CSV table of C-alpha atoms in Angstrom, one decimal:
chain,number,residue,atom,x,y,z
A,8,GLN,CA,-7.8,-12.0,-13.0
A,9,VAL,CA,-8.9,-11.6,-9.3
A,10,GLN,CA,-10.9,-8.0,-7.9
A,11,LEU,CA,-11.1,-7.0,-4.6
A,12,VAL,CA,-14.9,-5.7,-4.2
A,13,GLN,CA,-15.6,-3.9,-0.9
A,14,SER,CA,-18.7,-2.9,1.3
A,15,GLY,CA,-20.4,-0.1,0.7
A,16,ALA,CA,-19.9,3.5,2.5
A,17,GLU,CA,-20.1,3.7,6.5
A,18,VAL,CA,-21.6,6.2,8.4
A,19,LYS,CA,-21.0,6.1,12.1
A,20,LYS,CA,-20.9,7.2,15.3
A,21,PRO,CA,-18.2,8.6,18.0
A,22,GLY,CA,-17.9,5.8,19.7
A,23,SER,CA,-18.7,2.9,17.5
A,24,SER,CA,-17.4,0.6,15.3
A,25,VAL,CA,-17.2,-0.3,12.1
A,26,LYS,CA,-16.8,-3.5,9.9
A,27,VAL,CA,-15.2,-3.2,6.1
A,28,SER,CA,-15.5,-6.4,3.7
A,29,CYS,CA,-13.1,-7.6,1.0
A,30,LYS,CA,-14.4,-10.5,-1.2
A,31,ALA,CA,-11.8,-11.9,-4.2
A,32,SER,CA,-13.9,-11.9,-6.9
A,33,GLY,CA,-12.6,-13.7,-10.5
A,34,GLY,CA,-10.0,-15.9,-8.1
A,35,THR,CA,-9.3,-16.9,-4.3
A,36,PHE,CA,-7.4,-15.8,-1.6
A,37,SER,CA,-4.2,-18.4,-2.8
A,38,SER,CA,-1.5,-18.3,-0.9
A,39,TYR,CA,-1.7,-14.4,-1.2
A,40,GLY,CA,-2.6,-11.7,2.3
A,41,ILE,CA,-4.7,-9.5,3.1
A,42,SER,CA,-3.5,-6.4,4.2
A,43,TRP,CA,-5.9,-3.4,5.1
A,44,VAL,CA,-4.3,0.6,4.3
A,45,ARG,CA,-6.1,3.4,4.9
A,46,GLN,CA,-6.2,7.0,3.6
A,47,ALA,CA,-7.6,10.1,5.7
A,48,PRO,CA,-8.7,12.9,3.3
A,49,GLY,CA,-5.7,14.5,1.5
A,50,GLN,CA,-3.5,13.0,3.9
A,51,GLY,CA,-0.9,9.8,3.1
A,52,LEU,CA,-1.5,6.2,3.3
A,53,GLU,CA,-1.9,4.2,6.7
A,54,PHE,CA,-1.1,0.4,7.3
A,55,LEU,CA,-3.7,-1.0,9.3
A,56,GLY,CA,-2.7,-4.9,9.2
A,57,ARG,CA,-2.5,-8.0,7.0
A,58,ILE,CA,-3.6,-11.6,7.3
A,59,ILE,CA,-3.0,-14.2,5.2
A,60,PRO,CA,-6.0,-16.5,4.8
A,61,ILE,CA,-4.8,-19.9,4.1
A,62,LEU,CA,-3.1,-19.7,8.1
A,63,GLY,CA,-5.6,-17.2,9.8
A,64,LYS,CA,-2.9,-15.5,11.4
A,65,PRO,CA,-3.4,-12.1,11.4
A,66,PHE,CA,0.0,-8.7,12.3
A,67,TYR,CA,-1.7,-5.4,13.3
A,68,ALA,CA,0.4,-2.0,12.9
A,69,GLN,CA,1.4,-1.7,16.5
A,70,LYS,CA,-0.9,2.2,16.4
A,71,PHE,CA,-4.2,0.3,15.7
A,72,GLN,CA,-3.3,-2.7,18.1
A,73,ASP,CA,-6.3,-2.5,20.7
A,74,ARG,CA,-8.7,-1.0,18.3
A,75,VAL,CA,-8.7,-3.5,14.4
A,76,THR,CA,-9.6,-6.7,14.7
A,77,ILE,CA,-8.9,-8.3,10.7
A,78,THR,CA,-10.3,-12.1,9.7
A,79,ALA,CA,-10.7,-14.3,7.2
A,80,ASP,CA,-13.7,-16.3,5.3
A,81,LYS,CA,-11.8,-18.4,3.2
A,82,SER,CA,-14.6,-20.8,2.1
A,83,THR,CA,-16.5,-16.9,0.5
A,84,GLY,CA,-12.9,-15.6,-0.6
A,85,THR,CA,-13.9,-12.6,1.8
A,86,ALA,CA,-11.7,-10.8,4.3
A,87,TYR,CA,-13.1,-8.2,7.0
A,88,MET,CA,-10.8,-5.1,9.0
A,89,GLU,CA,-13.0,-4.2,12.4
A,90,LEU,CA,-11.8,-1.6,13.7
A,91,THR,CA,-13.5,-0.3,17.3
A,92,LEU,CA,-13.5,2.9,20.0
A,93,LEU,CA,-14.6,5.3,16.5
A,94,THR,CA,-13.1,9.1,16.2
A,95,SER,CA,-13.5,11.9,14.5
A,96,GLU,CA,-9.3,10.7,13.2
A,97,ASP,CA,-10.9,7.6,12.1
A,98,THR,CA,-12.7,9.2,9.0
A,99,ALA,CA,-10.9,7.8,6.2
A,100,VAL,CA,-11.3,5.7,2.8
A,101,TYR,CA,-10.4,1.8,3.9
A,102,TYR,CA,-8.5,-0.4,1.0
A,103,CYS,CA,-7.7,-4.2,1.1
A,104,ALA,CA,-5.5,-5.0,-1.2
A,105,ARG,CA,-3.5,-8.6,-2.4
A,106,ASP,CA,0.0,-8.4,-1.0
A,107,GLN,CA,3.2,-11.2,-1.6
A,108,ASP,CA,6.4,-11.3,0.2
A,109,GLY,CA,9.2,-12.0,-2.0
A,110,TYR,CA,13.4,-12.8,-1.9
A,111,ASN,CA,15.5,-10.9,-4.2
A,112,GLN,CA,18.2,-14.2,-4.4
A,113,GLU,CA,20.6,-12.6,-6.8
A,114,ALA,CA,20.1,-9.4,-5.0
A,115,GLN,CA,19.5,-11.3,-1.6
A,116,GLN,CA,17.4,-8.4,-0.8
A,117,TYR,CA,13.4,-8.9,0.1
A,118,PHE,CA,10.6,-7.3,-1.3
A,119,TYR,CA,7.1,-6.3,-0.7
A,120,TYR,CA,4.1,-5.6,-2.5
A,121,MET,CA,0.4,-5.0,-3.0
A,122,ASP,CA,-0.9,-5.5,-6.6
A,123,VAL,CA,-4.5,-5.5,-6.1
A,124,TRP,CA,-6.6,-3.4,-4.5
A,125,GLY,CA,-10.0,-3.3,-3.9
A,126,GLN,CA,-12.0,0.4,-5.0
A,127,GLY,CA,-12.2,1.4,-1.8
A,128,THR,CA,-14.5,2.0,1.4
A,129,THR,CA,-15.0,5.3,2.6
A,130,VAL,CA,-16.3,5.1,6.9
A,131,ILE,CA,-17.2,8.7,8.3
A,132,VAL,CA,-17.2,9.5,12.0
A,133,SER,CA,-19.2,12.1,13.0
A,134,SER,CA,-21.9,12.9,15.1
B,27,SER,CA,14.5,3.0,11.5
B,28,SER,CA,10.8,2.5,10.8
B,29,GLU,CA,10.5,5.6,8.6
B,30,LEU,CA,10.4,6.2,4.6
B,31,THR,CA,11.0,10.9,3.8
B,32,GLN,CA,10.0,11.2,0.3
B,33,ASP,CA,9.7,15.0,-1.2
B,34,PRO,CA,6.5,16.3,-1.0
B,35,ALA,CA,5.9,17.9,-4.4
B,36,VAL,CA,7.7,17.4,-7.3
B,37,SER,CA,7.2,19.2,-11.0
B,38,VAL,CA,8.7,17.8,-14.1
B,39,ALA,CA,8.6,19.4,-18.0
B,40,LEU,CA,6.2,17.6,-20.9
B,41,GLY,CA,8.2,15.0,-22.1
B,42,GLN,CA,11.6,15.6,-20.1
B,43,THR,CA,12.9,13.4,-16.7
B,44,VAL,CA,12.1,13.5,-13.4
B,45,THR,CA,13.4,11.2,-10.2
B,46,ILE,CA,11.1,10.8,-7.2
B,47,THR,CA,13.6,9.7,-4.1
B,48,CYS,CA,12.7,7.7,-0.9
B,49,GLN,CA,14.9,7.5,2.2
B,50,GLY,CA,14.8,5.3,4.3
B,51,ASP,CA,17.0,2.9,6.2
B,52,SER,CA,14.5,-0.3,5.6
B,53,LEU,CA,15.5,0.2,2.0
B,54,ARG,CA,18.8,-1.4,3.0
B,55,THR,CA,16.8,-4.6,3.5
B,56,PHE,CA,14.0,-4.5,1.5
B,57,TYR,CA,13.3,-2.9,-2.2
B,58,ALA,CA,11.1,-0.2,-2.0
B,59,THR,CA,8.0,-0.6,-4.0
B,60,TRP,CA,6.4,1.8,-5.9
B,61,TYR,CA,1.8,2.6,-6.4
B,62,GLN,CA,0.5,6.1,-8.3
B,63,GLN,CA,-2.7,7.0,-7.0
B,64,LYS,CA,-4.7,9.7,-9.1
B,65,PRO,CA,-7.6,11.4,-7.1
B,66,GLY,CA,-10.7,9.1,-6.4
B,67,GLN,CA,-9.0,6.3,-6.8
B,68,ALA,CA,-6.6,3.3,-5.2
B,69,PRO,CA,-3.6,3.1,-5.2
B,70,LEU,CA,-1.7,1.4,-8.3
B,71,LEU,CA,1.3,-0.4,-8.3
B,72,ILE,CA,4.0,0.3,-11.1
B,73,ILE,CA,7.2,-1.2,-9.6
B,74,PHE,CA,8.1,-3.7,-7.0
B,75,ASP,CA,11.1,-5.6,-6.5
B,76,LYS,CA,14.3,-4.6,-7.9
B,77,ASN,CA,12.5,-3.0,-10.5
B,78,ASN,CA,9.9,-4.9,-11.8
B,79,ARG,CA,7.1,-3.7,-13.3
B,80,PRO,CA,3.5,-6.0,-13.9
B,81,PRO,CA,2.0,-6.3,-16.7
B,82,GLY,CA,-0.1,-2.9,-18.5
B,83,ILE,CA,2.5,-0.3,-16.8
B,84,SER,CA,4.5,1.8,-18.8
B,85,ASP,CA,7.9,1.3,-19.9
B,86,ARG,CA,8.3,5.6,-18.7
B,87,PHE,CA,9.1,4.2,-15.2
B,88,SER,CA,11.8,2.4,-13.8
B,89,GLY,CA,13.4,1.8,-10.0
B,90,SER,CA,16.8,1.5,-8.7
B,91,VAL,CA,18.0,1.6,-5.3
B,92,SER,CA,21.6,2.9,-3.8
B,93,GLY,CA,22.6,2.9,0.0
B,94,ASN,CA,19.2,3.6,2.0
B,95,THR,CA,18.1,5.6,-0.6
B,96,ALA,CA,15.5,4.2,-3.3
B,97,SER,CA,14.7,6.2,-6.6
B,98,LEU,CA,11.4,5.9,-9.1
B,99,THR,CA,12.1,7.3,-12.5
B,100,ILE,CA,9.6,8.6,-15.3
B,101,THR,CA,11.3,8.9,-18.8
B,102,GLY,CA,9.5,11.7,-20.8
B,103,ALA,CA,6.7,12.8,-18.3
B,104,GLN,CA,3.5,12.3,-20.5
B,105,ALA,CA,0.8,15.2,-19.0
B,106,GLU,CA,-1.5,11.3,-17.5
B,107,ASP,CA,1.6,10.5,-15.1
B,108,GLU,CA,0.5,13.6,-12.8
B,109,ALA,CA,-0.5,12.0,-9.8
B,110,ASP,CA,1.0,11.2,-6.0
B,111,PHE,CA,3.5,8.6,-5.9
B,112,TYR,CA,3.9,7.0,-2.6
B,113,CYS,CA,7.0,4.4,-1.6
B,114,SER,CA,6.5,1.3,0.4
B,115,SER,CA,8.9,-1.2,2.2
B,116,ARG,CA,8.7,-3.3,5.3
B,117,ASP,CA,10.7,-2.3,8.1
B,118,SER,CA,14.1,-3.5,8.9
B,119,ARG,CA,12.6,-6.4,11.3
B,120,GLY,CA,10.4,-7.5,8.7
B,121,GLU,CA,7.4,-6.8,10.1
B,122,HIS,CA,5.5,-3.7,9.8
B,123,VAL,CA,4.7,-2.2,6.5
B,124,LEU,CA,5.6,1.4,5.5
B,125,PHE,CA,4.7,4.5,3.5
B,126,GLY,CA,6.3,7.2,2.6
B,127,GLY,CA,4.5,10.4,2.7
B,128,GLY,CA,4.0,10.4,-0.7
B,129,THR,CA,5.4,13.3,-3.5
B,130,LYS,CA,2.9,14.9,-6.0
B,131,LEU,CA,4.1,14.9,-9.7
B,132,THR,CA,3.0,17.7,-11.9
B,133,VAL,CA,3.4,18.0,-15.1
B,134,LEU,CA,3.9,21.0,-16.8
């Protein structure tokens, strides 16, 4: 069973950048996607973007597309999320998650889910 | 539309049945996916597709949809079910990933 292991907590200054890693342990990325989601203290979940490692092309949420870069190294089974121009509002726990799209033929309806999550990486932005 | 709307909080008596709803136009195209999150933990996938549960998820959890409203039903709520529940789907164009604001479930 694949596990996603993320890098450790970070404390950053406003205006700087952070790069969080997410390594697939016990398996590979295969044809799955890797999504990045964050959660500010006491708040809900927020999608930043995703990548399908075997394809390499990332997709970014519109809110973050000028500041986020998501990459994946197939050889090491590791995905990365870099966020630039940090402000205090970027203080959050950042999660990576394995994701998959699907289509229910009988119901003619699509579905999308994240079934394996990393443990989360706390990023604190403070002067 | 690019939003999923959930009630902020719901409570249920121990052993009773509770339904958590999620409303959004994207749910006419995409099934809602449901996640449970307990304090200090990563979200846990509990319902995906029409009404599928990953291995190890209790059959007390079930999902359904009607029009633009998805529902998560917990039958015979237990104390350990107390958590935040989030619905999610892609937007109607299948591009962005949406999350509802979350529903805090209290088991009384």
